[in-house]
Coordinates of N, CA, C and O in Angstrom, one line a residue:
L1 N -143.2 -93.8 166.1 CA -144.3 -93.7 165.1 C -145.2 -93.4 166.4 O -145.9 -94.2 167.0
R2 N -146.4 -92.4 165.5 CA -147.6 -92.1 166.5 C -148.4 -91.7 165.5 O -148.4 -91.2 164.6
L3 N -149.6 -92.8 165.9 CA -150.9 -92.8 165.1 C -152.0 -92.3 165.9 O -152.4 -92.9 167.0
V4 N -152.7 -91.3 166.0 CA -153.7 -90.5 166.6 C -155.3 -90.8 165.7 O -154.8 -90.1 164.8
P5 N -156.2 -91.3 166.2 CA -157.3 -91.7 165.6 C -157.9 -90.1 165.4 O -157.8 -89.5 166.3
D6 N -158.3 -89.9 164.4 CA -159.2 -88.4 164.2 C -160.5 -88.9 163.5 O -160.7 -89.4 162.0
L7 N -161.7 -89.1 164.3 CA -163.1 -89.0 163.8 C -163.6 -88.1 162.7 O -164.4 -88.5 162.0
K8 N -162.9 -86.8 162.6 CA -163.6 -85.7 161.7 C -163.3 -86.0 160.4 O -163.6 -85.6 159.5
V9 N -161.7 -86.6 160.3 CA -161.4 -86.8 158.8 C -162.1 -87.7 157.9 O -161.9 -87.3 156.8
P10 N -162.7 -88.8 157.9 CA -161.7 -89.8 159.4 C -160.5 -90.4 158.9 O -160.5 -90.8 157.7
G11 N -159.8 -90.6 160.0 CA -158.7 -91.4 159.5 C -157.6 -91.1 160.7 O -158.3 -91.3 161.7
F12 N -156.2 -91.0 160.5 CA -155.4 -90.8 161.5 C -154.3 -89.6 161.0 O -154.2 -89.5 160.2
Q13 N -154.0 -89.2 162.4 CA -153.1 -88.1 162.2 C -151.7 -89.1 162.8 O -151.5 -89.7 163.4
L14 N -150.5 -88.6 161.7 CA -149.6 -89.7 161.8 C -148.3 -88.7 162.1 O -148.1 -87.4 161.6
R15 N -147.5 -89.2 163.0 CA -146.3 -88.6 163.2 C -145.2 -89.2 163.5 O -145.4 -90.4 163.9
A16 N -144.1 -89.1 162.9 CA -142.9 -90.1 163.2 C -141.8 -89.7 162.8 O -141.2 -88.6 161.9
A17 N -140.6 -90.1 163.2 CA -138.6 -89.9 163.2 C -138.3 -90.8 162.3 O -138.5 -92.0 162.3
V18 N -137.5 -90.2 161.7 CA -136.7 -91.1 160.4 C -135.3 -91.1 161.1 O -134.8 -89.9 160.9
A19 N -134.7 -92.5 161.6 CA -133.6 -92.3 162.0 C -132.4 -91.8 161.4 O -131.7 -91.2 161.6
R20 N -132.5 -92.2 160.2 CA -131.4 -92.0 158.8 C -132.0 -91.2 157.7 O -132.6 -91.9 156.6
P21 N -132.5 -90.1 157.9 CA -132.9 -88.9 157.0 C -132.4 -88.9 155.8 O -133.1 -88.5 154.6
E22 N -131.2 -89.0 155.6 CA -130.3 -88.6 154.5 C -131.0 -88.9 152.9 O -130.6 -88.5 152.2
A23 N -131.4 -90.3 153.0 CA -132.1 -90.9 151.7 C -133.4 -90.6 151.5 O -133.8 -90.7 150.6
A24 N -133.8 -90.6 152.9 CA -135.4 -90.5 152.8 C -135.9 -89.2 152.3 O -136.0 -88.6 152.6
A25 N -137.1 -89.5 151.1 CA -137.9 -88.4 150.9 C -139.2 -88.2 151.2 O -140.0 -87.5 151.3
F26 N -139.8 -89.8 151.1 CA -141.4 -89.8 151.7 C -141.8 -91.1 152.0 O -141.2 -92.0 152.1
L27 N -142.8 -91.4 152.8 CA -143.6 -92.0 153.2 C -144.9 -92.6 152.7 O -145.7 -91.5 152.6
D28 N -145.0 -93.7 152.2 CA -146.3 -94.0 152.1 C -147.0 -94.8 152.6 O -146.4 -95.7 153.4
V29 N -148.2 -94.4 153.1 CA -149.0 -95.3 154.0 C -150.0 -95.9 153.4 O -151.1 -95.4 152.9
Y30 N -150.3 -97.5 153.7 CA -151.2 -98.0 152.8 C -152.3 -98.4 154.0 O -151.9 -99.1 154.9
V31 N -153.4 -98.5 153.8 CA -154.7 -98.9 155.0 C -155.2 -99.9 154.2 O -155.7 -100.0 152.8
M32 N -155.3 -101.1 154.7 CA -156.0 -102.3 154.4 C -157.3 -102.4 154.9 O -157.6 -102.0 156.3
L33 N -158.2 -102.6 154.2 CA -159.5 -102.4 154.3 C -160.4 -103.5 154.5 O -159.5 -104.6 154.4
P34 N -161.5 -103.5 155.5 CA -162.3 -104.5 156.4 C -162.7 -105.8 154.6 O -162.5 -106.9 155.3
D35 N -162.3 -105.3 153.5 CA -162.9 -106.4 152.6 C -161.3 -106.8 152.4 O -161.6 -108.0 151.4
G36 N -160.4 -106.7 152.9 CA -159.0 -107.3 152.3 C -158.1 -106.7 151.5 O -157.2 -106.3 151.1
S37 N -159.4 -105.6 150.8 CA -158.3 -104.6 149.8 C -157.2 -103.5 150.5 O -157.4 -103.3 151.5
R38 N -156.5 -103.0 149.5 CA -155.7 -101.9 150.3 C -156.1 -100.7 149.4 O -155.8 -100.7 148.0
Q39 N -156.3 -99.5 150.0 CA -156.4 -98.3 149.6 C -155.3 -97.6 149.1 O -154.5 -98.4 149.7
A40 N -155.7 -96.9 148.1 CA -154.4 -95.9 147.6 C -153.8 -95.5 148.5 O -154.2 -94.9 149.7
P41 N -152.4 -95.5 148.4 CA -151.2 -94.8 149.9 C -151.6 -93.4 149.7 O -151.6 -92.5 149.0
A42 N -151.3 -93.0 151.1 CA -151.3 -91.5 151.6 C -149.7 -91.2 151.4 O -149.0 -92.0 152.1
T43 N -149.3 -90.5 150.9 CA -148.1 -90.1 150.8 C -147.5 -89.0 151.2 O -148.0 -87.6 151.4
L44 N -146.7 -89.2 152.3 CA -146.4 -88.0 153.3 C -144.6 -87.3 153.0 O -144.2 -88.3 152.9
P45 N -144.5 -86.3 153.0 CA -143.0 -85.8 152.6 C -142.0 -85.9 153.8 O -142.8 -85.7 155.1
I46 N -141.3 -86.3 153.9 CA -140.3 -86.5 154.9 C -139.3 -84.7 155.2 O -138.7 -84.5 154.3
T47 N -139.6 -83.8 156.0 CA -138.6 -83.0 156.2 C -137.9 -83.0 157.4 O -138.3 -82.8 158.5
G48 N -136.7 -82.8 157.2 CA -135.8 -82.5 158.6 C -135.5 -83.8 159.3 O -135.6 -83.5 160.7
G49 N -136.1 -84.9 159.0 CA -135.8 -86.3 159.5 C -137.1 -86.6 160.4 O -137.2 -87.3 161.0
R50 N -138.2 -85.8 159.7 CA -139.6 -86.0 160.6 C -140.4 -86.2 159.2 O -140.5 -85.4 158.5
V51 N -142.0 -86.8 159.7 CA -143.0 -86.7 158.6 C -144.2 -86.6 159.6 O -144.1 -87.1 161.1
A52 N -145.1 -85.9 159.2 CA -146.3 -85.6 159.9 C -147.6 -85.5 158.5 O -147.1 -85.0 157.7
G53 N -148.4 -85.7 159.3 CA -149.8 -85.9 158.2 C -150.6 -86.8 158.2 O -151.0 -87.1 159.2
T54 N -152.0 -86.7 157.6 CA -153.0 -87.3 157.5 C -152.9 -88.2 156.6 O -152.6 -88.0 155.5
V55 N -153.8 -89.3 157.5 CA -153.9 -90.9 156.5 C -155.4 -90.7 156.6 O -155.8 -91.1 157.5
T56 N -156.1 -90.7 155.8 CA -157.4 -90.9 155.5 C -158.1 -92.5 155.4 O -157.3 -93.2 155.1
V57 N -159.2 -92.6 155.9 CA -159.7 -94.1 155.6 C -160.9 -94.0 154.7 O -161.8 -93.6 155.3
R58 N -160.9 -95.1 154.0 CA -161.9 -94.7 152.7 C -163.1 -95.5 153.5 O -164.4 -94.9 153.4
E59 N -163.2 -96.6 154.1 CA -164.4 -97.2 154.8 C -164.1 -97.2 156.5 O -163.5 -97.7 156.8
V60 N -165.2 -96.6 156.8 CA -165.1 -96.0 158.3 C -165.9 -97.2 158.9 O -166.9 -97.4 158.8
R61 N -165.3 -98.2 160.0 CA -165.8 -98.8 161.1 C -165.1 -98.5 162.4 O -163.8 -98.5 162.1
L62 N -165.7 -98.0 163.2 CA -165.4 -97.4 164.7 C -164.7 -98.8 165.2 O -165.9 -99.6 165.5
W63 N -163.7 -98.6 166.1 CA -163.6 -100.0 167.1 C -164.4 -99.5 168.5 O -164.8 -98.1 169.0
C64 N -165.0 -100.8 169.0 CA -165.8 -100.6 170.2 C -165.6 -102.2 170.9 O -165.2 -102.7 169.9
P65 N -165.6 -102.2 172.0 CA -165.8 -103.8 172.7 C -166.8 -104.7 171.8 O -166.1 -105.7 171.8
E66 N -167.8 -103.9 171.7 CA -168.7 -105.2 170.9 C -168.3 -105.4 169.0 O -168.7 -106.5 168.7
S67 N -167.7 -104.6 168.7 CA -167.0 -104.7 167.2 C -165.6 -104.0 167.0 O -165.5 -103.0 166.7
P68 N -164.4 -105.0 167.8 CA -163.5 -104.5 167.4 C -162.6 -104.2 166.1 O -161.6 -104.7 166.0
Q69 N -163.1 -103.4 165.3 CA -162.5 -103.4 164.0 C -161.2 -102.6 164.4 O -161.2 -101.5 164.7
L70 N -160.3 -103.1 163.4 CA -158.6 -102.6 163.7 C -158.5 -102.5 161.6 O -158.8 -103.4 161.2
Y71 N -157.6 -101.2 161.7 CA -156.9 -101.4 160.3 C -155.3 -101.8 160.4 O -154.8 -101.5 161.5
D72 N -155.4 -102.7 159.6 CA -153.6 -102.9 159.1 C -153.1 -102.2 158.3 O -154.0 -101.4 157.1
L73 N -151.8 -101.2 158.9 CA -151.3 -100.2 157.8 C -149.6 -100.9 157.7 O -149.4 -101.5 158.1
E74 N -149.4 -100.6 156.2 CA -148.4 -100.8 155.9 C -147.6 -99.4 155.6 O -148.1 -98.4 154.9
L75 N -146.4 -98.9 156.0 CA -145.8 -97.9 155.9 C -144.6 -98.0 155.1 O -144.0 -99.0 155.5
V76 N -144.1 -97.6 154.0 CA -143.0 -97.9 153.3 C -142.4 -96.4 153.5 O -142.6 -95.4 152.4
L77 N -141.3 -96.6 153.5 CA -140.1 -95.5 153.5 C -139.5 -95.5 152.1 O -138.9 -96.5 151.8
R78 N -139.5 -94.5 151.6 CA -139.0 -94.4 150.1 C -137.9 -93.4 149.9 O -138.0 -92.0 150.3
T79 N -136.9 -93.7 148.8 CA -136.1 -92.5 148.4 C -136.8 -91.4 147.5 O -137.9 -91.6 146.9
A80 N -136.4 -90.7 146.7 CA -137.0 -89.2 146.0 C -137.7 -90.2 144.5 O -138.1 -89.7 143.9
S81 N -136.7 -90.7 144.1 CA -137.0 -91.9 142.8 C -138.1 -92.9 143.1 O -138.4 -93.7 142.0
G82 N -138.3 -93.1 144.2 CA -139.6 -94.0 144.6 C -139.2 -95.3 145.1 O -139.9 -96.6 145.7
A83 N -137.7 -95.8 145.5 CA -137.1 -97.1 145.6 C -137.3 -97.0 147.2 O -137.4 -96.3 148.1
E84 N -137.6 -98.2 147.5 CA -137.8 -98.6 149.1 C -137.0 -98.8 149.9 O -135.7 -99.4 149.5
L85 N -136.7 -98.3 151.0 CA -135.8 -98.0 152.1 C -135.8 -99.2 153.2 O -135.3 -99.5 153.7
D86 N -137.3 -98.9 153.8 CA -137.6 -99.6 154.7 C -139.6 -100.1 154.9 O -139.7 -99.2 153.9
R87 N -139.5 -100.9 155.6 CA -141.2 -101.2 155.5 C -141.6 -101.7 156.8 O -140.8 -102.4 157.4
V88 N -142.5 -100.9 157.3 CA -143.2 -101.8 158.5 C -144.5 -102.0 158.7 O -145.3 -101.1 157.4
R89 N -144.7 -102.9 159.1 CA -146.7 -102.9 159.7 C -146.8 -102.9 160.9 O -145.7 -102.9 161.6
T90 N -148.1 -102.1 160.9 CA -148.6 -102.1 162.6 C -150.2 -101.9 162.0 O -150.6 -102.4 161.1
Y91 N -150.9 -101.4 163.1 CA -152.6 -101.2 163.2 C -152.9 -100.3 163.9 O -152.2 -99.8 164.8
A92 N -154.1 -99.9 163.8 CA -154.5 -99.0 164.5 C -155.9 -99.0 164.4 O -156.5 -99.8 163.5
G93 N -156.8 -98.6 165.5 CA -157.9 -98.5 165.4 C -158.7 -97.1 165.5 O -158.4 -96.2 166.5
L94 N -160.1 -96.8 164.9 CA -160.4 -95.8 164.5 C -161.7 -95.5 165.9 O -162.7 -96.1 166.0
R95 N -161.2 -95.2 167.2 CA -161.9 -94.7 168.2 C -162.1 -93.5 169.2 O -160.4 -92.8 168.5
E96 N -162.5 -92.9 169.7 CA -162.2 -91.6 170.5 C -162.9 -91.5 171.7 O -164.3 -92.1 171.8
V97 N -162.2 -91.4 172.7 CA -162.8 -91.5 173.8 C -162.8 -90.0 174.5 O -161.6 -89.3 174.6
T98 N -164.1 -89.5 175.0 CA -164.0 -88.3 175.5 C -165.2 -88.0 176.8 O -165.5 -89.3 176.8
V99 N -165.0 -87.2 177.7 CA -165.6 -87.3 178.9 C -166.7 -85.8 178.7 O -166.2 -84.7 178.1
A100 N -167.9 -85.9 178.8 CA -169.0 -84.9 179.2 C -169.7 -85.0 180.2 O -170.5 -86.2 180.2
G101 N -169.5 -84.2 181.3 CA -170.3 -84.0 182.4 C -169.5 -85.5 183.2 O -168.3 -85.6 183.5
D102 N -170.3 -86.2 183.5 CA -170.0 -87.3 184.5 C -169.9 -88.7 183.7 O -169.9 -89.7 184.2
Q103 N -169.8 -88.3 182.4 CA -170.0 -89.5 181.4 C -169.1 -89.9 180.6 O -168.2 -88.6 179.8
V104 N -168.5 -91.2 180.5 CA -167.6 -91.0 179.7 C -168.2 -91.6 178.5 O -169.1 -92.5 178.2
L105 N -167.2 -90.8 177.3 CA -168.0 -91.3 175.9 C -167.2 -92.2 174.7 O -165.9 -92.0 175.0
L106 N -167.5 -93.2 174.3 CA -166.8 -93.8 173.3 C -167.6 -93.5 172.0 O -168.5 -93.7 171.5
N107 N -166.7 -92.9 170.7 CA -167.2 -92.6 169.7 C -168.6 -91.6 170.0 O -169.3 -92.0 169.1
G108 N -168.6 -90.9 170.6 CA -169.5 -89.9 171.1 C -170.4 -90.7 171.5 O -171.8 -90.0 172.0
R109 N -170.7 -91.9 172.2 CA -171.9 -92.4 172.9 C -171.3 -92.9 174.2 O -170.4 -93.4 174.4
P110 N -172.6 -92.6 175.1 CA -172.3 -93.0 176.2 C -171.8 -94.3 176.6 O -172.3 -95.5 175.9
L111 N -170.9 -94.2 177.3 CA -170.2 -96.2 177.7 C -170.4 -96.6 179.3 O -169.8 -95.7 179.8
Y112 N -171.2 -97.4 179.1 CA -170.9 -98.2 180.6 C -170.0 -98.8 180.3 O -169.9 -99.7 180.1
Q113 N -169.1 -98.5 181.7 CA -167.8 -99.6 181.5 C -168.1 -100.5 182.8 O -168.3 -100.0 183.8
R114 N -167.6 -101.8 182.4 CA -167.9 -103.0 183.4 C -166.3 -103.1 183.4 O -165.8 -104.0 182.4
L115 N -165.5 -102.8 184.3 CA -164.5 -103.1 184.5 C -163.9 -104.2 185.6 O -164.3 -104.2 186.4
V116 N -162.8 -104.4 185.5 CA -162.1 -105.6 186.3 C -160.6 -105.0 186.7 O -160.1 -104.7 185.2
L117 N -160.5 -105.5 187.6 CA -159.0 -105.3 187.9 C -158.0 -106.3 188.1 O -158.2 -107.5 188.3
V118 N -156.8 -105.9 186.9 CA -156.0 -106.8 186.4 C -154.9 -106.7 187.1 O -154.1 -105.6 186.7
Q119 N -154.0 -107.6 187.4 CA -152.6 -107.8 188.1 C -151.7 -108.5 188.0 O -150.4 -108.2 187.6
G120 N -151.9 -109.4 186.4 CA -151.4 -109.7 185.4 C -150.2 -111.1 186.4 O -149.1 -110.9 186.2
Y121 N -150.7 -111.9 186.8 CA -150.1 -112.9 187.9 C -150.3 -114.2 186.9 O -151.4 -114.6 186.9
Y122 N -149.0 -114.9 186.6 CA -149.2 -115.9 186.1 C -148.6 -117.3 186.6 O -147.2 -117.0 186.8
P123 N -148.9 -118.1 186.6 CA -147.9 -119.4 187.5 C -146.6 -119.4 186.7 O -146.9 -120.0 185.2
G124 N -145.6 -119.5 187.7 CA -144.4 -119.7 187.1 C -143.6 -119.2 186.1 O -142.8 -119.2 185.4
G125 N -144.3 -117.6 186.0 CA -143.7 -116.9 185.4 C -144.0 -115.2 185.7 O -143.4 -114.4 185.1
V126 N -144.8 -115.3 187.0 CA -145.1 -114.2 187.6 C -145.4 -112.9 186.9 O -147.1 -113.2 186.7
Y127 N -145.3 -112.2 186.0 CA -145.8 -111.4 185.3 C -145.7 -112.1 183.8 O -146.5 -111.0 182.9
T128 N -144.8 -112.9 183.7 CA -145.4 -113.4 182.4 C -145.3 -114.7 181.9 O -145.3 -115.4 182.5
P129 N -146.9 -114.8 181.3 CA -147.3 -116.3 180.8 C -146.6 -117.2 180.4 O -145.4 -116.8 179.5
A130 N -146.5 -118.3 179.9 CA -145.5 -119.2 179.2 C -145.8 -119.1 177.5 O -145.0 -119.5 177.2
S131 N -146.6 -118.5 177.2 CA -146.8 -118.4 175.7 C -148.1 -117.4 175.6 O -148.7 -117.0 176.4
D132 N -147.7 -116.9 174.5 CA -148.7 -116.0 173.8 C -150.2 -116.5 174.2 O -151.3 -115.7 174.4
A133 N -150.7 -117.3 173.9 CA -151.7 -117.9 174.7 C -152.3 -117.6 175.5 O -153.3 -117.3 175.8
G134 N -151.5 -117.3 176.5 CA -151.5 -117.0 178.1 C -152.2 -115.8 178.0 O -153.5 -115.3 178.9
W135 N -152.0 -114.8 177.2 CA -152.3 -113.6 177.0 C -153.4 -113.3 176.7 O -154.4 -112.8 177.0
R136 N -153.6 -114.1 175.4 CA -155.1 -114.2 174.8 C -156.0 -114.8 175.6 O -157.5 -114.0 176.0
R137 N -155.7 -115.4 176.5 CA -156.9 -116.2 177.5 C -157.4 -115.5 178.5 O -158.3 -115.3 178.8
D138 N -156.2 -114.5 179.0 CA -156.8 -113.7 179.8 C -157.7 -113.0 179.5 O -159.0 -112.1 180.0
V139 N -157.7 -112.1 178.2 CA -158.4 -111.6 177.4 C -159.7 -112.0 177.3 O -160.9 -111.3 177.6
E140 N -159.6 -113.2 177.0 CA -160.8 -114.0 176.6 C -161.7 -114.0 177.7 O -163.0 -114.1 177.8
L141 N -160.9 -114.4 178.7 CA -161.8 -114.6 180.1 C -162.6 -113.2 180.6 O -163.4 -113.2 181.2
V142 N -161.7 -112.2 180.9 CA -162.1 -111.1 181.0 C -163.9 -110.6 180.0 O -164.6 -110.4 180.6
K143 N -163.5 -110.8 178.6 CA -164.8 -110.9 177.9 C -165.8 -112.1 178.4 O -167.3 -111.5 178.2
E144 N -165.2 -113.1 178.4 CA -166.9 -114.3 178.9 C -167.2 -113.7 180.4 O -168.4 -114.2 180.1
A145 N -166.1 -113.1 181.4 CA -167.1 -112.7 182.5 C -168.1 -111.5 182.3 O -168.5 -111.0 183.3
G146 N -168.3 -111.2 181.1 CA -168.9 -109.8 181.1 C -168.2 -108.3 180.9 O -169.1 -107.4 180.9
F147 N -167.3 -108.3 181.0 CA -166.3 -107.1 181.3 C -166.1 -106.6 179.7 O -165.7 -107.4 179.0
N148 N -166.2 -105.2 179.9 CA -165.7 -104.9 178.2 C -164.8 -103.7 178.8 O -163.8 -103.2 177.8
S149 N -164.0 -103.9 179.9 CA -162.9 -102.8 180.2 C -162.2 -103.3 181.3 O -162.6 -104.1 182.1
L150 N -161.0 -103.5 181.4 CA -160.0 -103.8 182.5 C -159.1 -102.3 183.0 O -158.6 -101.5 182.1
R151 N -158.4 -102.6 184.5 CA -157.8 -101.4 184.8 C -156.4 -102.3 185.3 O -156.7 -103.3 185.8
M152 N -155.3 -101.7 184.7 CA -153.9 -102.5 184.6 C -153.7 -101.5 186.3 O -153.7 -100.4 186.3
H153 N -153.0 -102.3 187.3 CA -152.6 -102.0 188.4 C -151.1 -102.0 188.8 O -150.5 -102.9 188.8
Q154 N -150.9 -100.6 188.7 CA -149.6 -100.8 189.4 C -148.4 -101.3 188.6 O -147.2 -101.8 189.4
K155 N -149.0 -101.7 187.4 CA -147.8 -102.2 186.4 C -147.8 -101.8 185.3 O -149.0 -101.3 184.7
L156 N -146.9 -101.7 184.3 CA -146.8 -101.3 183.0 C -147.0 -102.9 182.3 O -146.4 -103.8 182.7
E157 N -148.0 -103.0 181.5 CA -148.6 -104.1 181.0 C -147.7 -104.3 179.4 O -147.3 -103.6 179.0
A158 N -147.4 -105.3 179.5 CA -146.7 -106.0 178.0 C -147.6 -105.7 176.8 O -148.6 -105.8 176.9
A159 N -147.1 -105.3 175.7 CA -147.4 -105.1 174.5 C -148.1 -106.3 174.1 O -149.2 -105.7 173.2
R160 N -147.7 -107.0 174.2 CA -148.4 -108.3 173.6 C -150.1 -108.5 174.3 O -150.8 -108.7 173.7
F161 N -150.0 -108.2 175.5 CA -151.4 -108.4 176.2 C -152.3 -107.0 175.8 O -153.5 -107.5 175.6
L162 N -151.6 -106.2 175.4 CA -152.2 -104.6 175.2 C -153.0 -105.0 173.9 O -153.9 -105.3 173.0
Y163 N -152.0 -105.9 173.1 CA -152.6 -106.5 171.3 C -153.7 -106.8 171.6 O -154.8 -106.9 170.6
W164 N -153.9 -108.0 172.5 CA -155.0 -108.8 172.3 C -156.3 -108.3 173.0 O -157.3 -108.2 172.4
C165 N -155.8 -107.1 173.7 CA -156.8 -106.4 174.3 C -157.4 -105.3 173.2 O -158.8 -105.5 172.8
D166 N -156.6 -105.1 172.2 CA -157.1 -104.5 171.1 C -158.0 -105.1 170.1 O -158.8 -104.7 169.5
R167 N -157.2 -106.5 169.9 CA -158.2 -107.4 168.8 C -159.2 -107.7 169.4 O -160.5 -108.0 168.6
L168 N -159.4 -108.3 170.7 CA -160.4 -108.8 171.3 C -161.7 -107.8 171.6 O -162.8 -108.3 171.7
G169 N -161.5 -106.9 171.8 CA -162.3 -105.6 172.1 C -162.3 -105.4 173.7 O -163.6 -105.5 174.1
V170 N -161.3 -105.0 174.3 CA -161.2 -104.5 175.7 C -160.4 -103.5 176.0 O -159.3 -103.3 175.5
L171 N -161.5 -102.0 176.5 CA -160.5 -101.1 177.1 C -160.1 -101.1 178.1 O -159.9 -102.4 178.9
V172 N -158.7 -100.7 178.1 CA -157.7 -100.8 178.9 C -157.5 -99.3 179.7 O -157.0 -98.5 179.0
W173 N -157.4 -99.1 181.2 CA -157.2 -98.1 181.9 C -155.7 -98.6 182.8 O -156.0 -99.1 183.0
A174 N -155.0 -97.6 182.1 CA -153.7 -97.9 183.1 C -153.1 -96.7 184.0 O -153.3 -95.6 183.5
E175 N -152.5 -97.1 185.2 CA -152.3 -96.1 185.8 C -150.5 -96.3 185.9 O -150.3 -97.5 186.1
L176 N -149.8 -95.7 186.2 CA -148.5 -95.9 186.2 C -148.0 -96.3 187.5 O -149.0 -96.0 188.4
P177 N -146.9 -97.3 187.7 CA -146.6 -97.7 189.0 C -146.0 -96.2 189.9 O -145.7 -95.1 189.4
S178 N -146.0 -96.4 191.3 CA -145.6 -95.8 191.9 C -144.0 -95.2 192.0 O -143.5 -96.2 191.8
A179 N -144.3 -94.1 192.2 CA -142.5 -94.1 191.8 C -141.8 -93.7 193.4 O -142.2 -93.1 194.3
L180 N -140.6 -94.4 193.3 CA -140.1 -94.5 194.5 C -139.1 -93.1 195.2 O -139.2 -93.1 196.1
W181 N -138.5 -92.7 194.1 CA -137.8 -91.4 194.0 C -138.5 -90.5 193.3 O -138.2 -89.7 192.1
P182 N -139.4 -89.6 194.0 CA -140.0 -88.7 193.4 C -139.3 -87.3 193.2 O -138.0 -87.1 193.9
G183 N -139.1 -86.7 191.9 CA -138.1 -85.5 191.7 C -138.2 -85.4 190.1 O -139.2 -86.1 189.5
A184 N -137.6 -84.7 189.7 CA -137.6 -83.9 187.9 C -137.8 -85.0 187.1 O -138.2 -85.2 186.3
E185 N -136.5 -85.8 187.3 CA -136.3 -87.0 186.9 C -137.5 -88.0 186.6 O -138.3 -88.6 185.4
S186 N -138.0 -88.5 187.5 CA -139.5 -89.3 187.5 C -140.5 -88.7 187.2 O -141.2 -89.0 186.5
R187 N -141.0 -87.2 187.2 CA -141.7 -86.5 186.4 C -141.8 -86.7 184.9 O -142.7 -86.4 184.2
R188 N -140.0 -86.2 184.6 CA -139.9 -86.3 183.0 C -140.3 -87.7 182.5 O -141.3 -87.8 181.6
Q189 N -140.1 -88.9 183.2 CA -140.6 -90.1 182.6 C -142.1 -90.5 182.9 O -142.3 -91.2 182.0
V190 N -142.5 -90.0 183.7 CA -144.0 -90.2 184.0 C -144.6 -89.4 182.6 O -145.5 -90.0 181.9
R191 N -144.3 -87.8 182.2 CA -144.8 -87.3 181.4 C -144.5 -88.1 179.9 O -145.5 -88.2 179.2
A192 N -143.6 -88.8 179.6 CA -142.8 -89.3 178.1 C -143.7 -90.6 178.1 O -144.0 -91.1 177.1

């Protein structure tokens, strides 16, 4: 599943593959709005085991560090008759990062980045804290110290840490770990 924010729509461009498409006919995508209501679904057809389309958002609230608005989404895979085959819940933020000259723009506005280097070492667990609260607390400390961004140094960060960055409003610059054996396979993995 890939959701790409598109501020022009406004909404998300969705692409996904269906593992066993023989029974699947369409995907309903529900967007939960900030007031707790659920807007009518975007219904996207499945063709050749793939689904692609636009999911609009009725109430637009852009994600930024000061106001990390996220939209919860529910995706329901259905047969041609409408019977449910599978259901997935996820979230996404409406935001756009671009560069204009020497400025980084977030949602079309200049962003002054206050970054801190994060290497993610935890007592007793090296790269893993004792609980989810450890990852959350790291992100809270970044915010409390006045930073709005962080740079992950030479490691792939756990999805749970990135979740807390999304929820609490911290931008993440990630760099790939150094490849030990450069070559075609390393380049393929980096691109992926």
